[in-house]
């Protein structure tokens, strides 16, 4: 089956470019773990020649991911950060990139550490205000990059408004759609030019690979980024592509459960007197709930909270959960708890974190697909123990 937009999302995830293989009629594409492919003659180059350039497993994954973002093209990378760098490869020395101030720390690090060495200018804008974006545009601005919902505060930016502003000013509009996943949000349909994913997260869904994807409609951009990928060689292995393809088949089912569980967790936290603020775009109390509703089909699996206490209470909760694992990353089937101050946002200074509204009382939850009652009980016991001072960890086998 080719990229058929008339077939629904769930079916596309399972069937696009995944007809039985020609050699043995295998229902699942074999892993083409080969660096190179033989030529039958010098007159005829094989479809795949050398795996840094292309590989059958990667091509299948690219077809599926393009289809899930309602796009014409995808180029897969060995990490989400490599896909971000691919977007920046479209900007030349002397040109300027505008980056939303509330963006993944790795992307920010590229702005602070790498772009200056390439003589590419970059500055920030407030992603919640199109006026701030307009005001930050310089004569040499070429690209705008943002993400929504954001990390860790899950604030929501108006994709249509940012994309319209980019269009009006002739800027390339790039969005990192990792937190939402293509099941929840399709930014190209809302006017963006390029979608980036860390496929490490929801798309692969099992915390067992690192990968990234660059997705667009414009064939010229696709070709430039494909050339970049083969030149720098930041490509995923055939096995990682195969694992990602296996994971993405259940993206819709997993996302339904992630969103369901996250809504229950958010409602529980919102009513817990030990929690000062719960951040979840699906809560009607979320300041950008209306925007979220207008651009997301569901509200995702990420929830964050600020405890009504001190940093020590947040740290104790992070160490007292029995099912939520204390770890980096997100988007896997297992629930994860993170303490942004020391983990995802640990590289920032305290002042930088304060400016972004990330406080030492903050916790970030990647709500998995386990039984929701177990998750709520786990948070309940961890919060209760954190506030009576007991911090010993209890390992449970489930
Ligand atoms: N974008 C977002 C929103 C992320 O959360 C991450 C990683 O956490 C990345 C990009 C980078 O992805 P990777 O770790 O696959 O390089």
PDB file of C-alpha atoms and ligand atoms in Angstrom, residues 78-82 84 104 107 147 151 176 178-179 196-201 210-212 329-330 364, ligand 1:
ATOM      1  CA  UNK A  78      19.984   8.544  14.118  1.00  0.00           C
ATOM      2  CA  UNK A  79      18.513  10.854  16.793  1.00  0.00           C
ATOM      3  CA  UNK A  80      16.015  13.637  17.271  1.00  0.00           C
ATOM      4  CA  UNK A  81      18.901  16.076  17.632  1.00  0.00           C
ATOM      5  CA  UNK A  82      20.301  15.010  14.260  1.00  0.00           C
ATOM      6  CA  UNK A  84      16.972  19.273  14.414  1.00  0.00           C
ATOM      7  CA  UNK A 104      14.026  21.455  24.344  1.00  0.00           C
ATOM      8  CA  UNK A 107      17.964  22.511  20.713  1.00  0.00           C
ATOM      9  CA  UNK A 147       7.493  23.177  19.955  1.00  0.00           C
ATOM     10  CA  UNK A 151       8.795  20.852  28.138  1.00  0.00           C
ATOM     11  CA  UNK A 176       9.200  19.864  16.958  1.00  0.00           C
ATOM     12  CA  UNK A 178       7.740  15.114  19.665  1.00  0.00           C
ATOM     13  CA  UNK A 179       5.615  15.795  22.754  1.00  0.00           C
ATOM     14  CA  UNK A 196      10.707  17.249  13.513  1.00  0.00           C
ATOM     15  CA  UNK A 197      10.307  14.187  15.727  1.00  0.00           C
ATOM     16  CA  UNK A 198      12.515  12.518  18.239  1.00  0.00           C
ATOM     17  CA  UNK A 199      11.290   9.027  17.274  1.00  0.00           C
ATOM     18  CA  UNK A 200      12.986   7.885  20.476  1.00  0.00           C
ATOM     19  CA  UNK A 201       9.753   8.906  22.222  1.00  0.00           C
ATOM     20  CA  UNK A 210      17.307   6.598  19.670  1.00  0.00           C
ATOM     21  CA  UNK A 211      16.047   8.115  16.428  1.00  0.00           C
ATOM     22  CA  UNK A 212      14.721  11.176  14.671  1.00  0.00           C
ATOM     23  CA  UNK A 329      13.086  10.572  28.406  1.00  0.00           C
ATOM     24  CA  UNK A 330       9.392  10.110  27.752  1.00  0.00           C
ATOM     25  CA  UNK A 364       7.484  15.922  35.070  1.00  0.00           C
TER      26      UNK A 364
HETATM   27  N1  LIG B   1      12.985  17.258  20.881  1.00  0.00           N
HETATM   28  C1  LIG B   1      12.364  17.055  22.054  1.00  0.00           C
HETATM   29  C2  LIG B   1      11.086  17.778  22.334  1.00  0.00           C
HETATM   30  C3  LIG B   1      12.908  16.180  22.999  1.00  0.00           C
HETATM   31  O1  LIG B   1      12.283  15.989  24.163  1.00  0.00           O
HETATM   32  C4  LIG B   1      14.125  15.524  22.695  1.00  0.00           C
HETATM   33  C5  LIG B   1      14.742  14.600  23.653  1.00  0.00           C
HETATM   34  O2  LIG B   1      14.333  14.480  24.790  1.00  0.00           O
HETATM   35  C6  LIG B   1      14.737  15.782  21.473  1.00  0.00           C
HETATM   36  C7  LIG B   1      14.154  16.645  20.578  1.00  0.00           C
HETATM   37  C8  LIG B   1      16.038  15.119  21.101  1.00  0.00           C
HETATM   38  O3  LIG B   1      15.782  13.797  20.761  1.00  0.00           O
HETATM   39  P1  LIG B   1      16.900  12.644  20.831  1.00  0.00           P
HETATM   40  O4  LIG B   1      17.183  12.406  22.273  1.00  0.00           O
HETATM   41  O5  LIG B   1      16.241  11.502  20.129  1.00  0.00           O
HETATM   42  O6  LIG B   1      18.095  13.168  20.117  1.00  0.00           O
END
